[in-house]
């Protein structure tokens, strides 16, 4: 079943805020014409800076405007048991007596790090249901390892706990629960301080910046990412881990500039990041690649494509994506985003055939992810309403449940 149309959510939120279309236009700075076209389904998507402005004018988080992920409502309905278990793992019961460490002898740090690597693999594969099942156990194991042994062993356990809680924060963001995400990330940052890993706190800061972006706190997100990036650039540019963490933070700061409608500054920062990624070829790779920030020339190029699409520069996006060879360490989630952005760019330049080909590739790669994604539904809706209907489009319409 297709997700609810962006215009329908916009109209509901506007009425809940007791605003006319003109009133929302005045508050958000978005033209009445754009608001009217969205609500009348004559426009199926909008630039991300426009969405941020609308969310700010409505007084809601961006996630409320984009829609909740499947089966994880934020409407006050009871949360599914798996999410309750994740919430309890991140925030144990208050004022309860500490649990006795049980089973520590069966755990080892390599085993725990293997659990974490599997968890991050599930996350990047968008296997959120399975991750919700496993994450409480991973966090419990990390807390156990962090509580036993000598000081060096406990510090290593704290590092694992920080990564487990960071993973919980990322999952919560994907599920539309940014307040839970910030609770997880605050705990992750505290664990990082006890870990002895100087790069863990900056990585967690990057995650916090992402949560702030989802809450339309773009200034807070940008300032945090820039501050953390400056520290990593000053102290840790001699290792691949340091370059990757620095690059991830720089891309995050660029995204905040872009969402604030400052495309030129964002693009300049992305070019700096892409140039900096070249240093990775001269450095030994990270020991635990899956536990370090995603950053490479491929990831920067994917983000540059995304920013070009979001700022209605489809020709630039298609030029950037042409002939792109993705490195083997690019997670599946990044590959799927690239296909979606390429489909959007083809749609925006009137190339319906190219858009359908990209969407068909996306359906083969990530059918579950695509079925519930607002932007995928919007692109297919735009194509169906257009003058050309290439072979394969009807199957996509039926797959996504788009109104015919």
Short mmCIF file of C-alpha atoms in Angstrom, two decimals:
data_model
loop_
_atom_site.label_atom_id
_atom_site.label_comp_id
_atom_site.label_asym_id
_atom_site.label_seq_id
_atom_site.Cartn_x
_atom_site.Cartn_y
_atom_site.Cartn_z
CA UNK A 1 0.00 0.00 0.00
CA UNK A 2 1.37 3.39 -0.95
CA UNK A 3 2.21 5.89 1.74
CA UNK A 4 -0.13 8.83 2.30
CA UNK A 5 0.31 11.64 -0.20
CA UNK A 6 2.52 14.51 0.97
CA UNK A 7 -0.27 16.99 0.18
CA UNK A 8 -2.76 15.14 2.38
CA UNK A 9 -0.37 15.20 5.34
CA UNK A 10 0.35 18.87 4.71
CA UNK A 11 -3.36 19.72 4.71
CA UNK A 12 -4.01 17.75 7.93
CA UNK A 13 -1.11 19.39 9.74
CA UNK A 14 -2.10 22.83 8.47
CA UNK A 15 -5.68 22.42 9.71
CA UNK A 16 -4.42 21.06 13.05
CA UNK A 17 -2.35 24.22 13.40
CA UNK A 18 -5.48 26.28 12.59
CA UNK A 19 -3.79 27.89 9.60
CA UNK A 20 -5.13 28.86 6.21
CA UNK A 21 -2.95 28.24 3.17
CA UNK A 22 -2.15 31.94 3.21
CA UNK A 23 -1.31 31.80 6.90
CA UNK A 24 1.06 28.88 6.41
CA UNK A 25 2.66 30.71 3.50
CA UNK A 26 3.31 33.73 5.71
CA UNK A 27 4.79 31.62 8.51
CA UNK A 28 6.94 29.39 6.32
CA UNK A 29 7.95 31.68 3.49
CA UNK A 30 6.69 29.10 0.98
CA UNK A 31 4.43 30.46 -1.74
CA UNK A 32 0.70 29.84 -1.54
CA UNK A 33 0.88 28.41 -5.04
CA UNK A 34 3.26 25.62 -3.95
CA UNK A 35 1.14 24.83 -0.90
CA UNK A 36 -2.04 24.74 -2.98
CA UNK A 37 -0.50 22.52 -5.66
CA UNK A 38 0.76 20.05 -3.05
CA UNK A 39 -2.59 19.84 -1.28
CA UNK A 40 -4.44 19.44 -4.60
CA UNK A 41 -2.06 16.65 -5.71
CA UNK A 42 -0.93 18.75 -8.66
CA UNK A 43 2.57 18.57 -7.19
CA UNK A 44 3.81 15.34 -5.58
CA UNK A 45 7.10 16.42 -4.02
CA UNK A 46 9.08 19.49 -3.04
CA UNK A 47 12.67 20.55 -2.54
CA UNK A 48 14.05 19.57 0.85
CA UNK A 49 14.65 23.20 1.92
CA UNK A 50 10.98 23.84 1.09
CA UNK A 51 9.92 20.89 3.26
CA UNK A 52 12.05 22.19 6.14
CA UNK A 53 10.41 25.61 5.80
CA UNK A 54 6.92 24.07 5.80
CA UNK A 55 7.72 21.94 8.86
CA UNK A 56 9.03 25.03 10.66
CA UNK A 57 5.92 27.01 9.74
CA UNK A 58 3.70 24.19 10.99
CA UNK A 59 5.70 23.79 14.20
CA UNK A 60 6.36 20.08 13.61
CA UNK A 61 9.36 17.85 12.97
CA UNK A 62 10.24 17.07 9.39
CA UNK A 63 9.34 13.43 10.03
CA UNK A 64 5.72 14.43 10.73
CA UNK A 65 5.50 16.00 7.28
CA UNK A 66 7.28 13.18 5.47
CA UNK A 67 5.20 10.47 7.16
CA UNK A 68 5.85 7.67 9.65
CA UNK A 69 7.57 4.46 8.59
CA UNK A 70 5.29 1.40 8.35
CA UNK A 71 4.04 -0.06 11.64
CA UNK A 72 5.75 2.59 13.78
CA UNK A 73 3.13 5.27 14.35
CA UNK A 74 3.79 8.48 16.25
CA UNK A 75 0.07 9.16 16.63
CA UNK A 76 -0.20 8.01 20.23
CA UNK A 77 -1.08 4.43 19.32
CA UNK A 78 0.67 1.64 21.19
CA UNK A 79 4.15 0.91 19.89
CA UNK A 80 4.92 -2.58 18.60
CA UNK A 81 6.57 -4.91 21.16
CA UNK A 82 9.87 -4.94 19.26
CA UNK A 83 10.19 -1.16 19.53
CA UNK A 84 9.25 -1.26 23.21
CA UNK A 85 12.09 -3.73 23.75
CA UNK A 86 14.53 -1.42 21.94
CA UNK A 87 13.34 1.53 24.01
CA UNK A 88 13.83 -0.45 27.23
CA UNK A 89 17.32 -1.53 26.17
CA UNK A 90 18.35 2.05 25.44
CA UNK A 91 16.71 3.45 28.59
CA UNK A 92 16.66 0.78 31.34
CA UNK A 93 13.99 1.11 34.07
CA UNK A 94 14.59 4.08 36.35
CA UNK A 95 15.58 3.52 39.97
CA UNK A 96 15.78 -0.25 39.53
CA UNK A 97 18.58 -2.10 41.36
CA UNK A 98 21.56 -2.86 39.11
CA UNK A 99 21.41 -6.28 37.54
CA UNK A 100 24.02 -8.83 38.50
CA UNK A 101 26.52 -9.51 35.69
CA UNK A 102 25.57 -12.96 34.42
CA UNK A 103 27.20 -14.79 31.55
CA UNK A 104 30.21 -12.52 31.19
CA UNK A 105 32.49 -15.53 30.85
CA UNK A 106 30.64 -16.53 27.67
CA UNK A 107 31.27 -13.17 26.02
CA UNK A 108 34.42 -11.87 24.42
CA UNK A 109 35.17 -8.53 22.85
CA UNK A 110 35.68 -10.06 19.37
CA UNK A 111 32.30 -11.79 19.65
CA UNK A 112 30.64 -8.55 20.70
CA UNK A 113 32.25 -6.63 17.84
CA UNK A 114 31.01 -9.31 15.43
CA UNK A 115 27.49 -8.78 16.81
CA UNK A 116 27.86 -5.05 16.27
CA UNK A 117 29.11 -5.51 12.70
CA UNK A 118 26.09 -7.71 11.97
CA UNK A 119 23.79 -5.09 13.46
CA UNK A 120 25.22 -2.30 11.31
CA UNK A 121 24.98 -4.56 8.25
CA UNK A 122 21.28 -5.09 8.94
CA UNK A 123 20.81 -1.36 9.40
CA UNK A 124 22.44 -0.47 6.09
CA UNK A 125 20.37 -3.19 4.40
CA UNK A 126 17.19 -1.55 5.77
CA UNK A 127 16.36 -4.79 7.62
CA UNK A 128 14.90 -2.76 10.48
CA UNK A 129 12.52 -5.47 11.68
CA UNK A 130 15.31 -7.98 12.20
CA UNK A 131 17.53 -5.32 13.74
CA UNK A 132 14.81 -4.45 16.28
CA UNK A 133 14.81 -8.11 17.31
CA UNK A 134 18.58 -8.30 17.79
CA UNK A 135 19.48 -4.86 19.11
CA UNK A 136 18.28 -5.26 22.73
CA UNK A 137 20.55 -8.30 23.10
CA UNK A 138 23.50 -6.48 21.54
CA UNK A 139 23.09 -3.52 23.91
CA UNK A 140 22.73 -5.87 26.91
CA UNK A 141 25.89 -7.75 25.92
CA UNK A 142 27.78 -4.47 25.51
CA UNK A 143 26.68 -3.24 28.93
CA UNK A 144 27.85 -6.52 30.42
CA UNK A 145 31.30 -6.38 28.81
CA UNK A 146 31.65 -2.73 29.86
CA UNK A 147 31.03 -3.63 33.50
CA UNK A 148 33.58 -6.41 34.04
CA UNK A 149 37.31 -6.98 33.76
CA UNK A 150 40.25 -4.66 34.26
CA UNK A 151 40.25 -0.99 33.31
CA UNK A 152 41.48 -1.65 29.76
CA UNK A 153 38.83 -4.32 29.20
CA UNK A 154 36.08 -2.09 30.58
CA UNK A 155 37.20 0.78 28.31
CA UNK A 156 36.97 -1.53 25.29
CA UNK A 157 33.52 -2.56 26.50
CA UNK A 158 32.49 1.08 26.76
CA UNK A 159 33.57 1.59 23.14
CA UNK A 160 31.36 -1.32 22.09
CA UNK A 161 28.51 0.04 24.19
CA UNK A 162 28.89 3.44 22.52
CA UNK A 163 28.62 1.85 19.06
CA UNK A 164 25.62 -0.23 20.15
CA UNK A 165 23.80 2.82 21.47
CA UNK A 166 24.75 4.80 18.37
CA UNK A 167 23.18 2.02 16.30
CA UNK A 168 20.08 2.34 18.47
CA UNK A 169 20.04 6.06 17.76
CA UNK A 170 20.26 5.51 14.02
CA UNK A 171 17.47 2.94 14.09
CA UNK A 172 15.27 5.29 16.13
CA UNK A 173 15.80 8.08 13.58
CA UNK A 174 14.81 5.75 10.75
CA UNK A 175 11.67 4.82 12.69
CA UNK A 176 10.71 8.47 13.16
CA UNK A 177 11.55 8.53 16.90
CA UNK A 178 14.05 11.37 17.13
CA UNK A 179 13.60 11.95 20.86
CA UNK A 180 14.44 8.30 21.54
CA UNK A 181 17.37 8.67 19.15
CA UNK A 182 18.78 11.63 21.09
CA UNK A 183 18.43 9.70 24.36
CA UNK A 184 20.39 6.82 22.84
CA UNK A 185 23.04 9.14 21.42
CA UNK A 186 23.46 11.03 24.69
CA UNK A 187 24.23 7.70 26.36
CA UNK A 188 26.51 6.74 23.48
CA UNK A 189 28.47 9.97 23.92
CA UNK A 190 28.90 9.27 27.63
CA UNK A 191 30.17 5.76 26.85
CA UNK A 192 32.57 7.26 24.30
CA UNK A 193 34.06 9.44 27.02
CA UNK A 194 34.90 6.31 29.05
CA UNK A 195 36.14 4.30 26.09
CA UNK A 196 39.55 5.72 25.27
CA UNK A 197 38.57 5.85 21.58
CA UNK A 198 39.07 9.50 20.55
CA UNK A 199 37.04 9.08 17.34
CA UNK A 200 33.92 7.61 18.88
CA UNK A 201 32.61 10.90 20.32
CA UNK A 202 32.93 12.70 16.93
CA UNK A 203 31.11 9.81 15.24
CA UNK A 204 28.29 10.07 17.77
CA UNK A 205 28.25 13.85 17.23
CA UNK A 206 27.65 13.20 13.54
CA UNK A 207 24.65 11.03 14.44
CA UNK A 208 23.31 13.77 16.72
CA UNK A 209 23.65 16.27 13.86
CA UNK A 210 21.54 13.96 11.70
CA UNK A 211 18.85 13.78 14.41
CA UNK A 212 18.86 17.59 14.62
CA UNK A 213 18.41 17.79 10.85
CA UNK A 214 15.33 15.59 11.13
CA UNK A 215 14.01 17.99 13.78
CA UNK A 216 14.67 20.98 11.49
CA UNK A 217 17.34 22.24 13.94
CA UNK A 218 19.66 23.02 11.05
CA UNK A 219 21.83 25.59 12.82
CA UNK A 220 22.44 23.20 15.72
CA UNK A 221 23.25 20.36 13.30
CA UNK A 222 25.66 22.47 11.27
CA UNK A 223 27.49 23.95 14.25
CA UNK A 224 27.92 20.57 15.91
CA UNK A 225 29.24 18.90 12.75
CA UNK A 226 31.66 21.73 11.94
CA UNK A 227 33.04 21.82 15.49
CA UNK A 228 33.59 18.06 15.59
CA UNK A 229 35.12 18.03 12.09
CA UNK A 230 37.60 20.74 13.07
CA UNK A 231 38.74 18.68 16.05
CA UNK A 232 39.20 15.51 14.02
CA UNK A 233 41.02 17.36 11.24
CA UNK A 234 43.41 18.84 13.80
CA UNK A 235 44.23 15.62 15.63
CA UNK A 236 43.47 12.54 13.53
CA UNK A 237 44.24 13.05 9.84
CA UNK A 238 47.04 10.47 9.83
CA UNK A 239 44.75 7.43 9.84
CA UNK A 240 42.03 6.12 7.56
CA UNK A 241 39.66 6.09 10.53
CA UNK A 242 40.33 9.78 11.16
CA UNK A 243 39.85 10.74 7.51
CA UNK A 244 36.58 8.82 7.32
CA UNK A 245 35.18 10.39 10.49
CA UNK A 246 36.26 13.86 9.37
CA UNK A 247 34.74 13.34 5.94
CA UNK A 248 31.45 12.10 7.34
CA UNK A 249 31.19 15.17 9.54
CA UNK A 250 32.02 17.51 6.66
CA UNK A 251 29.29 15.94 4.52
CA UNK A 252 26.85 16.30 7.40
CA UNK A 253 27.66 19.99 7.75
CA UNK A 254 27.25 20.44 3.98
CA UNK A 255 23.82 18.78 4.14
CA UNK A 256 22.72 21.25 6.82
CA UNK A 257 23.83 24.16 4.63
CA UNK A 258 21.95 22.66 1.69
CA UNK A 259 18.77 22.21 3.68
CA UNK A 260 19.08 25.85 4.73
CA UNK A 261 18.99 26.64 0.99
CA UNK A 262 22.69 27.52 0.78
CA UNK A 263 23.60 25.20 -2.09
CA UNK A 264 26.84 26.96 -3.03
CA UNK A 265 28.41 26.57 0.42
CA UNK A 266 27.22 22.98 0.60
CA UNK A 267 28.72 22.18 -2.80
CA UNK A 268 32.05 23.78 -1.87
CA UNK A 269 32.22 21.64 1.27
CA UNK A 270 31.34 18.51 -0.71
CA UNK A 271 34.15 19.24 -3.17
CA UNK A 272 36.55 19.60 -0.23
CA UNK A 273 35.34 16.28 1.15
CA UNK A 274 35.71 14.55 -2.23
CA UNK A 275 39.27 15.80 -2.55
CA UNK A 276 40.03 14.71 1.02
CA UNK A 277 38.74 11.22 0.31
CA UNK A 278 41.70 10.76 -2.02
CA UNK A 279 43.95 10.44 1.04
CA UNK A 280 42.32 7.12 1.92
CA UNK A 281 44.17 5.33 -0.90
CA UNK A 282 47.49 6.12 0.79
CA UNK A 283 46.50 4.90 4.28
CA UNK A 284 46.03 1.40 5.75
CA UNK A 285 42.28 0.57 5.83
CA UNK A 286 40.40 0.54 9.15
CA UNK A 287 40.52 -2.67 11.17
CA UNK A 288 36.73 -2.69 11.67
CA UNK A 289 35.43 -0.92 8.58
CA UNK A 290 31.75 -1.46 9.42
CA UNK A 291 32.17 0.35 12.75
CA UNK A 292 33.62 3.54 11.24
CA UNK A 293 31.82 6.35 9.41
CA UNK A 294 30.88 5.70 5.77
CA UNK A 295 33.19 7.91 3.70
CA UNK A 296 34.84 7.52 0.32
CA UNK A 297 34.87 9.25 -3.04
CA UNK A 298 31.81 7.16 -3.95
CA UNK A 299 29.84 8.24 -0.87
CA UNK A 300 30.66 11.91 -1.49
CA UNK A 301 29.55 11.62 -5.11
CA UNK A 302 26.28 9.98 -4.01
CA UNK A 303 25.65 12.87 -1.64
CA UNK A 304 26.47 15.41 -4.35
CA UNK A 305 23.89 13.76 -6.61
CA UNK A 306 21.34 13.94 -3.80
CA UNK A 307 21.96 17.63 -3.13
CA UNK A 308 21.70 18.47 -6.83
CA UNK A 309 18.35 16.67 -7.06
CA UNK A 310 17.01 18.31 -3.92
CA UNK A 311 17.92 21.74 -5.28
CA UNK A 312 16.26 21.12 -8.65
CA UNK A 313 19.50 20.77 -10.60
CA UNK A 314 18.69 17.46 -12.34
CA UNK A 315 21.14 17.96 -15.20
CA UNK A 316 23.97 18.33 -12.68
CA UNK A 317 22.77 15.24 -10.82
CA UNK A 318 22.74 13.09 -13.97
CA UNK A 319 26.17 14.36 -14.99
CA UNK A 320 27.57 13.49 -11.55
CA UNK A 321 26.04 10.01 -11.60
CA UNK A 322 27.05 9.11 -15.17
CA UNK A 323 29.58 6.28 -15.25
CA UNK A 324 29.84 6.24 -11.45
CA UNK A 325 31.65 3.17 -10.11
CA UNK A 326 30.76 2.53 -6.51
CA UNK A 327 33.41 1.22 -4.15
CA UNK A 328 32.79 -2.20 -2.62
CA UNK A 329 32.34 -0.74 0.87
CA UNK A 330 29.29 1.38 -0.09
CA UNK A 331 26.35 0.03 1.97
CA UNK A 332 23.17 -1.12 0.20
CA UNK A 333 21.18 1.77 1.67
CA UNK A 334 23.44 4.27 -0.11
CA UNK A 335 23.06 2.40 -3.41
CA UNK A 336 19.28 2.48 -3.14
CA UNK A 337 19.29 6.21 -2.39
CA UNK A 338 21.41 6.81 -5.48
CA UNK A 339 18.95 4.92 -7.71
CA UNK A 340 16.06 6.90 -6.26
CA UNK A 341 17.82 10.22 -6.84
CA UNK A 342 18.75 9.25 -10.40
CA UNK A 343 15.10 8.35 -11.05
CA UNK A 344 14.02 11.74 -9.70
CA UNK A 345 16.56 13.53 -11.90
CA UNK A 346 15.43 11.67 -15.03
CA UNK A 347 11.83 12.55 -14.18
CA UNK A 348 12.67 16.22 -13.73
CA UNK A 349 14.33 16.47 -17.16
CA UNK A 350 11.42 14.68 -18.83
CA UNK A 351 13.22 11.37 -19.44
CA UNK A 352 10.50 8.94 -18.37
CA UNK A 353 12.34 5.93 -19.84
CA UNK A 354 15.47 6.65 -17.81
CA UNK A 355 13.41 7.16 -14.67
CA UNK A 356 11.58 3.84 -15.09
CA UNK A 357 14.85 1.98 -15.66
CA UNK A 358 16.29 3.40 -12.43
CA UNK A 359 13.09 2.57 -10.53
CA UNK A 360 13.05 -0.98 -11.89
CA UNK A 361 16.64 -1.42 -10.69
CA UNK A 362 15.60 -0.04 -7.31
CA UNK A 363 12.69 -2.46 -7.10
CA UNK A 364 15.01 -5.40 -7.80
CA UNK A 365 17.53 -4.19 -5.21
CA UNK A 366 15.22 -3.14 -2.35
CA UNK A 367 11.52 -3.87 -2.96
CA UNK A 368 10.45 -3.53 0.69
CA UNK A 369 12.31 -0.27 1.14
CA UNK A 370 10.88 1.14 -2.09
CA UNK A 371 7.28 0.18 -1.38
CA UNK A 372 7.06 2.42 1.66
CA UNK A 373 9.22 5.34 0.56
CA UNK A 374 7.47 8.66 0.10
CA UNK A 375 9.79 9.88 -2.65
CA UNK A 376 9.45 6.67 -4.68
CA UNK A 377 5.66 7.04 -4.59
CA UNK A 378 5.93 10.72 -5.57
CA UNK A 379 8.18 9.96 -8.57
CA UNK A 380 5.91 7.21 -9.88
CA UNK A 381 2.89 9.48 -9.39
CA UNK A 382 4.60 12.23 -11.39
CA UNK A 383 5.48 9.79 -14.17
CA UNK A 384 1.94 8.39 -14.34
CA UNK A 385 0.53 11.91 -14.60
CA UNK A 386 2.97 12.79 -17.38
CA UNK A 387 2.54 12.60 -21.15
CA UNK A 388 4.69 9.47 -21.66
CA UNK A 389 4.12 6.10 -20.00
CA UNK A 390 7.07 3.83 -20.80
CA UNK A 391 6.93 0.04 -20.62
CA UNK A 392 7.24 -1.04 -17.01
CA UNK A 393 5.59 2.02 -15.49
CA UNK A 394 2.22 0.33 -14.96
CA UNK A 395 3.87 -2.47 -12.99
CA UNK A 396 5.52 0.12 -10.75
CA UNK A 397 2.18 1.91 -10.27
CA UNK A 398 0.54 -1.35 -9.24
CA UNK A 399 3.48 -2.35 -7.03
CA UNK A 400 3.32 0.93 -5.09
CA UNK A 401 -0.47 1.20 -5.06
CA UNK A 402 -0.47 4.59 -6.76
CA UNK A 403 -3.92 5.88 -7.72
CA UNK A 404 -4.60 5.35 -11.43
#
